[in-house]
mmCIF file of C-alpha atoms in Angstrom:
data_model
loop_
_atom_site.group_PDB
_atom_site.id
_atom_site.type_symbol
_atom_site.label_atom_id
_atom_site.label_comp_id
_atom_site.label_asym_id
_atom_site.label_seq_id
_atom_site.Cartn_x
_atom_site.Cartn_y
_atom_site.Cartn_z
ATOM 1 C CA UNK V 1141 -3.077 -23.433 9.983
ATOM 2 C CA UNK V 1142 -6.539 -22.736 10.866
ATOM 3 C CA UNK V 1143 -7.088 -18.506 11.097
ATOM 4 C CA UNK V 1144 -10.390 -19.537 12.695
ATOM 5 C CA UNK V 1145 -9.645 -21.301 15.183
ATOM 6 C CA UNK V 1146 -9.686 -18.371 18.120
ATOM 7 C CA UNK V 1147 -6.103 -18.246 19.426
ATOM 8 C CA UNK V 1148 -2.619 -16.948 18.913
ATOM 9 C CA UNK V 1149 -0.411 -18.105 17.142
ATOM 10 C CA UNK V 1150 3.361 -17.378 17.402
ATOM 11 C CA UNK V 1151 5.937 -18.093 14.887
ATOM 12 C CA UNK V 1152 9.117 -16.725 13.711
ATOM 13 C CA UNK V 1153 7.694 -14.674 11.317
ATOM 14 C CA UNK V 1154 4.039 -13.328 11.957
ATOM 15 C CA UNK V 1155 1.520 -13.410 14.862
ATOM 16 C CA UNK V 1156 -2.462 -13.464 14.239
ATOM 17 C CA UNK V 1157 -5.324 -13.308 16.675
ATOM 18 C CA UNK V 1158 -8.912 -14.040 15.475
ATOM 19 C CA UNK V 1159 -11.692 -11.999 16.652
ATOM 20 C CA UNK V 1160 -14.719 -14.107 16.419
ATOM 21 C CA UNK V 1161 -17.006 -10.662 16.721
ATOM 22 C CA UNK V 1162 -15.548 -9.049 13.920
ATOM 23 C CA UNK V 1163 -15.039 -12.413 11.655
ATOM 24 C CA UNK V 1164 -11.514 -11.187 11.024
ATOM 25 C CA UNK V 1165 -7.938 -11.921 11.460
ATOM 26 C CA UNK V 1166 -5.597 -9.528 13.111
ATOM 27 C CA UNK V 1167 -2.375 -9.662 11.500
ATOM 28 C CA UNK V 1168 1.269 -8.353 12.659
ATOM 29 C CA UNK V 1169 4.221 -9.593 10.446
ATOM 30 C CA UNK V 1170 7.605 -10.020 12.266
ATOM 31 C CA UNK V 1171 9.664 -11.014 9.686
ATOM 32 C CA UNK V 1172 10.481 -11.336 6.048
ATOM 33 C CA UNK V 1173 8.201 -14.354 5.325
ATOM 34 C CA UNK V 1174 7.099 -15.584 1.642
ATOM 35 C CA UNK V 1175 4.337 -14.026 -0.155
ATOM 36 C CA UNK V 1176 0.704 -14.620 -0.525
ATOM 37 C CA UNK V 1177 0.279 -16.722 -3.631
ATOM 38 C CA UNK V 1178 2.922 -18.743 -3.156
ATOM 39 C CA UNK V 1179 2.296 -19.837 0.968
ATOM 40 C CA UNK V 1180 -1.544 -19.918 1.579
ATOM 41 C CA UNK V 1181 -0.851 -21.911 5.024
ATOM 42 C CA UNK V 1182 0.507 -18.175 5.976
ATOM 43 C CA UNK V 1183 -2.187 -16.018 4.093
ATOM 44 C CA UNK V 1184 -5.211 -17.489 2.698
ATOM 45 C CA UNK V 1185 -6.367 -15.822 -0.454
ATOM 46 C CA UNK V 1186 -10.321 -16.345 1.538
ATOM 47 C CA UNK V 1187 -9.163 -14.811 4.821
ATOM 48 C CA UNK V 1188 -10.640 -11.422 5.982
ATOM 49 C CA UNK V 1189 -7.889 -9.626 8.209
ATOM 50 C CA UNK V 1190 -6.523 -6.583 8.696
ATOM 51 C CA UNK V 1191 -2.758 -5.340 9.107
ATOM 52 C CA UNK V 1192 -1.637 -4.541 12.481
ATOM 53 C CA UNK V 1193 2.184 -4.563 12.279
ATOM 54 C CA UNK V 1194 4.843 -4.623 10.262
ATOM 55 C CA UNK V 1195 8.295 -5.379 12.517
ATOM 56 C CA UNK V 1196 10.952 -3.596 12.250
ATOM 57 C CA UNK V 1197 13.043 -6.718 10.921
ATOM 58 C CA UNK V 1198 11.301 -6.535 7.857
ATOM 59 C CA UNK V 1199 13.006 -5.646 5.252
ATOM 60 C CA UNK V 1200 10.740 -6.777 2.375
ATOM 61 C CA UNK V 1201 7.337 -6.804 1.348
ATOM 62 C CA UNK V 1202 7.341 -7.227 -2.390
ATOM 63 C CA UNK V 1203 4.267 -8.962 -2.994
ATOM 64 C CA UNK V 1204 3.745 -10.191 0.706
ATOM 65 C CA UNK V 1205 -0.105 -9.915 0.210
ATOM 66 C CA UNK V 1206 -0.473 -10.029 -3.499
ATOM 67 C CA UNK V 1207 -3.803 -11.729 -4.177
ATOM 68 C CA UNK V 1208 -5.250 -11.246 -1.040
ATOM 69 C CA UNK V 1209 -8.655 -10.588 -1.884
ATOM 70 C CA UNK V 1210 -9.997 -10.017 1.897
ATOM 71 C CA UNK V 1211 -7.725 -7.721 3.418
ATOM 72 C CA UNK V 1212 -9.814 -5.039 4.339
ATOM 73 C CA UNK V 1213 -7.547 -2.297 6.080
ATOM 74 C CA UNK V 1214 -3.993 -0.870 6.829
ATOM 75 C CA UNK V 1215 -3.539 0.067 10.714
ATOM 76 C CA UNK V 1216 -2.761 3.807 10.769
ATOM 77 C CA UNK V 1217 0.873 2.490 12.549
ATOM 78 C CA UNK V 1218 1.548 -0.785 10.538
ATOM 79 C CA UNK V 1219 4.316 0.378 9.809
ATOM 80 C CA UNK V 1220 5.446 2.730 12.245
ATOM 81 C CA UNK V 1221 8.338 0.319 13.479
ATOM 82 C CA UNK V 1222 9.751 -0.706 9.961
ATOM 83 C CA UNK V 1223 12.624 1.322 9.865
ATOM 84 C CA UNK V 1224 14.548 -1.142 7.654
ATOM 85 C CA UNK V 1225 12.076 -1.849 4.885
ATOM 86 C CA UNK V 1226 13.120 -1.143 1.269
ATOM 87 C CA UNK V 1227 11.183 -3.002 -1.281
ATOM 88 C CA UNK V 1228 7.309 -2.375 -1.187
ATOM 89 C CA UNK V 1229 6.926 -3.557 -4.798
ATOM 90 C CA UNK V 1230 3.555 -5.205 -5.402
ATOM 91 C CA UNK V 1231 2.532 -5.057 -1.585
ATOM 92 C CA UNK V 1232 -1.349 -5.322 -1.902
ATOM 93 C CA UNK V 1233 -1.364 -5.625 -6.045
ATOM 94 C CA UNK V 1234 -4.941 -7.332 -6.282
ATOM 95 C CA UNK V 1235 -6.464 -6.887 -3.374
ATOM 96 C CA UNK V 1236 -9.615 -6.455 -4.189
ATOM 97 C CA UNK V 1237 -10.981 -5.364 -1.039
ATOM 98 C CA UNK V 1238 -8.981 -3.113 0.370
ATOM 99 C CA UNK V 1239 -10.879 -0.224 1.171
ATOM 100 C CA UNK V 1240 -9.151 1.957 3.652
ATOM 101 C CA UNK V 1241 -5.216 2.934 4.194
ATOM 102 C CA UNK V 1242 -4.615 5.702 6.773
ATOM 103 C CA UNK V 1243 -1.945 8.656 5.947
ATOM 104 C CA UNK V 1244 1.530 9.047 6.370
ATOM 105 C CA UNK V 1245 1.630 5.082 6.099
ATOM 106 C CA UNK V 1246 5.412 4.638 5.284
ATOM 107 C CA UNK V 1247 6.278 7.987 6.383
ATOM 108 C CA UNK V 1248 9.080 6.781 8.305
ATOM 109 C CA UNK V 1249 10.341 4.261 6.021
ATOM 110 C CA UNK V 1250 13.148 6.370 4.580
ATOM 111 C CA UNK V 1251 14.928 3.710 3.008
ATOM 112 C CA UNK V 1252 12.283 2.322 0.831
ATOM 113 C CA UNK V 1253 13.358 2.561 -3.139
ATOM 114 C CA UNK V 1254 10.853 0.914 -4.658
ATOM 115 C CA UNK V 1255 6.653 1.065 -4.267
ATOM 116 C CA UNK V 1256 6.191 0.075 -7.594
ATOM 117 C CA UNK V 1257 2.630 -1.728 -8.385
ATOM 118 C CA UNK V 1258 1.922 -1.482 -4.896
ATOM 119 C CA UNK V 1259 -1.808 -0.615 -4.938
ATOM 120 C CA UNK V 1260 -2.422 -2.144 -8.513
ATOM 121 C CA UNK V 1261 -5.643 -3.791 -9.153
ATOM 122 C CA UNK V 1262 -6.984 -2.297 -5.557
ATOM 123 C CA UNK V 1263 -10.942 -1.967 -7.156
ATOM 124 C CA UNK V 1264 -12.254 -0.937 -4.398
ATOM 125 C CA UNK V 1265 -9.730 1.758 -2.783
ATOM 126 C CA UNK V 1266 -11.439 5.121 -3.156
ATOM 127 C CA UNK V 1267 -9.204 7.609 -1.247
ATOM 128 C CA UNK V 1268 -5.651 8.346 -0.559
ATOM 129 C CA UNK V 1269 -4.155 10.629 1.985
ATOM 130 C CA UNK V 1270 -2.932 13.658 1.169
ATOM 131 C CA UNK V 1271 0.654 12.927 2.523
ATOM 132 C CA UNK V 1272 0.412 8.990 1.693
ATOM 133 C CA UNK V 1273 4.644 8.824 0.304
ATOM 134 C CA UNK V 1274 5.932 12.158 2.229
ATOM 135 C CA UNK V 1275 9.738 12.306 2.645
ATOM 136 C CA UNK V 1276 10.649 8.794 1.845
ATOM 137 C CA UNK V 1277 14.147 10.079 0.400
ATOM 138 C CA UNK V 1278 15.253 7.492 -0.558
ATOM 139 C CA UNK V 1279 12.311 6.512 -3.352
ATOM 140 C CA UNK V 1280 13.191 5.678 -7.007
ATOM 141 C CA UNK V 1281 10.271 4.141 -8.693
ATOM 142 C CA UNK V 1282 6.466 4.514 -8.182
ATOM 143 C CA UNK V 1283 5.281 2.560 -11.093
ATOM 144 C CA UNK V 1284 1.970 1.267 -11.524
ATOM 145 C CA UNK V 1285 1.445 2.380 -7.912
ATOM 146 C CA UNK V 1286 -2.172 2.599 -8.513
ATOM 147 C CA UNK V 1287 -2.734 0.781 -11.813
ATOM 148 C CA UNK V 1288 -6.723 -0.479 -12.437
ATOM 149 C CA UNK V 1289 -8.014 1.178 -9.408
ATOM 150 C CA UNK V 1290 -11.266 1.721 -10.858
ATOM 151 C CA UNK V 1291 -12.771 3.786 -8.087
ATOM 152 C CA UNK V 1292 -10.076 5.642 -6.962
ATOM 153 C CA UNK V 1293 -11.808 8.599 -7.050
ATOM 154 C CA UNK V 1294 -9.772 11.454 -4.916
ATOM 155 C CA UNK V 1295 -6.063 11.751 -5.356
ATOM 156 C CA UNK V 1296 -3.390 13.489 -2.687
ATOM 157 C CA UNK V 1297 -1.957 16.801 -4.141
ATOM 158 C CA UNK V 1298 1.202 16.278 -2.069
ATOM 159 C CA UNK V 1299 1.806 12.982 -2.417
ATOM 160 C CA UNK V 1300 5.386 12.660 -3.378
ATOM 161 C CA UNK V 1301 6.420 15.451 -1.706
ATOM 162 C CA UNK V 1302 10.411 15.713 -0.512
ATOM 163 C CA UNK V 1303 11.236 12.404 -2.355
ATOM 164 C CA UNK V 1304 13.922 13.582 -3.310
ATOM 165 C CA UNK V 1305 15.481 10.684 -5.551
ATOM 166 C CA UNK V 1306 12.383 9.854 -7.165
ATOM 167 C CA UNK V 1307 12.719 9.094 -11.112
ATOM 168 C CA UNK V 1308 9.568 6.924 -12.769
ATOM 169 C CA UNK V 1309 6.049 6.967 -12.254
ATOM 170 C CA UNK V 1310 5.180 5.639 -15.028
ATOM 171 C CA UNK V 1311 1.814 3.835 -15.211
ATOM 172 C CA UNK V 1312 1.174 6.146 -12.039
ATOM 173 C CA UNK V 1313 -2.722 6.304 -11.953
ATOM 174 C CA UNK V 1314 -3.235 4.488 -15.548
ATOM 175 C CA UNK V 1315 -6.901 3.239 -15.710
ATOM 176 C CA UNK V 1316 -8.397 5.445 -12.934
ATOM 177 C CA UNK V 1317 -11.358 6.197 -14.492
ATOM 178 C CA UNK V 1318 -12.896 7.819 -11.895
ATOM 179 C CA UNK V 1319 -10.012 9.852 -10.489
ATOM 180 C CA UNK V 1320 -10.202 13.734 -9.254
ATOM 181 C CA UNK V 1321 -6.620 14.982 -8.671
ATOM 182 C CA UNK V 1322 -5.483 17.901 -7.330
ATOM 183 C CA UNK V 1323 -1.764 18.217 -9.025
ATOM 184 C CA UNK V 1324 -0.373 21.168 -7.663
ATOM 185 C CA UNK V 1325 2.655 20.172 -5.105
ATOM 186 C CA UNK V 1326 2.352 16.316 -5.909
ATOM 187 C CA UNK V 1327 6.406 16.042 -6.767
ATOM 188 C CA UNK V 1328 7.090 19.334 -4.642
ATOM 189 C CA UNK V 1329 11.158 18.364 -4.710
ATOM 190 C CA UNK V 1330 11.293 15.604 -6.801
ATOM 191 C CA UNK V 1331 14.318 16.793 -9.513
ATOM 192 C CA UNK V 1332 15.643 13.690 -10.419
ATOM 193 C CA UNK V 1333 11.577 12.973 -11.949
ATOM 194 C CA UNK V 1334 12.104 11.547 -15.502
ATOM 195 C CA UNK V 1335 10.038 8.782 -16.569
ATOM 196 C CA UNK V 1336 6.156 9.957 -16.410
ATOM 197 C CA UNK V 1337 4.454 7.697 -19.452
ATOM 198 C CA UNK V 1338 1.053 6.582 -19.327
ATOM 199 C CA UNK V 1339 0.876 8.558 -15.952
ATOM 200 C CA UNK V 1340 -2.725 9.155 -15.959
ATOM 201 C CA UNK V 1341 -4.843 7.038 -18.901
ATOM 202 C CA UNK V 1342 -6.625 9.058 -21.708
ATOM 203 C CA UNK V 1343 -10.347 7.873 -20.814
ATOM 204 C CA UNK V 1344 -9.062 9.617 -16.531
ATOM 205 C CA UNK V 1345 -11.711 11.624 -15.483
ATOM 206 C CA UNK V 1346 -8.937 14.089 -14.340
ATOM 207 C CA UNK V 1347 -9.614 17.385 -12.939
ATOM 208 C CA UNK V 1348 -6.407 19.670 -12.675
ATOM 209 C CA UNK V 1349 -6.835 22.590 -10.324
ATOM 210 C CA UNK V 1350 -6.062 26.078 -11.972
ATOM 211 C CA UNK V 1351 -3.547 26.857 -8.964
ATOM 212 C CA UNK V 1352 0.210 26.813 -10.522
#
């Protein structure tokens, strides 16, 4: 599969379109489809692109992009339609490049239970939106969600807000060492919260606002 080549492509599982302009691959994912490191015929570890879609077949993306070292950005409504997704584990773990992923991404994925590691390794992601994990109710772990990102540097206040059944975030921001975090209202409604080691690592330059 050539992602250079200036067409469309349509298979069962994912469509691209190459925009010679831009150098980059426009990506919308139909179905569940094997990750990253394992099929590089479907996602080249070397190819710049950036998410469109995510289809509301899906219904996992554990490690669909792991390794992907030129994604660049998250379309603010990737995943608007992917109203059946559950397993986010390891999404975009190592992608080196990422940069930029809009707010209220997986705001309507209510049946998601598991985001665990899925940021880790992100060394260039800098910012994350104040309502990133909002209301996803149905959340259980958040482990390692944003594990070695060296220059995250501004963390959401609310960003587990209403998730209800959320238990371990463990490993959380571990290794952020440039991190500024507003805390107050981050697990707003989160009772069931029990596992919170190595949440924050001890070098974090972490900033807790005085506001209870």
């Amino acid at each position: 599969m050539d992602w250079g080549d200036g067409t469309i492509n349509r298979e069962t599982s994912h469509t691209y379109k190459y925009d010679p302009n831009k150098k980059t691959t426009m990506l919308r994912v139909k179905g569940d489809i094997k990750k990253a490191d394992e099929t590089r015929s479907v996602f080249d570890e070397n190819t710049a692109f950036v998410l469109i879609q995510i289809g509301k077949h899906v219904t996992s993306c554990a490690g669909m992009f792991e390794g992907c070292k030129k994604i660049l950005s998250v379309d603010q409504n990737a995943f608007l339609q992917a109203d059946q997704l559950t397993d986010c584990s390891n999404m975009f773990r190592g992608c080196e490049h990422l940069m930029f992923v809009n707010d209220s991404m997986h705001g309507r994925n209510s049946k998601v239970t598991t985001i665990d590691g899925m940021f880790s390794g992100c060394k260039e992601l800098e910012w994350i939106q104040d309502d990133q994990f909002n209301n996803m109710k149905h959340l259980v772990s958040a482990s390692s969600v944003f594990l070695d990102c060296s220059n995250l540097v501004h963390g959401a206040g609310e960003l587990f807000d209403g998730c209800t059944n959320l238990v371990d975030v463990s490993s959380l921001f571990e290794n952020c060492v440039k991190l500024w975090l507003p805390i107050r209202g981050m697990f707003k409604g989160c009772a069931k919260l029990e596992n919170i080691d190595s949440m924050f690592s001890i070098d974090d330059a972490l900033e807790e606002t005085s506001e209870s």
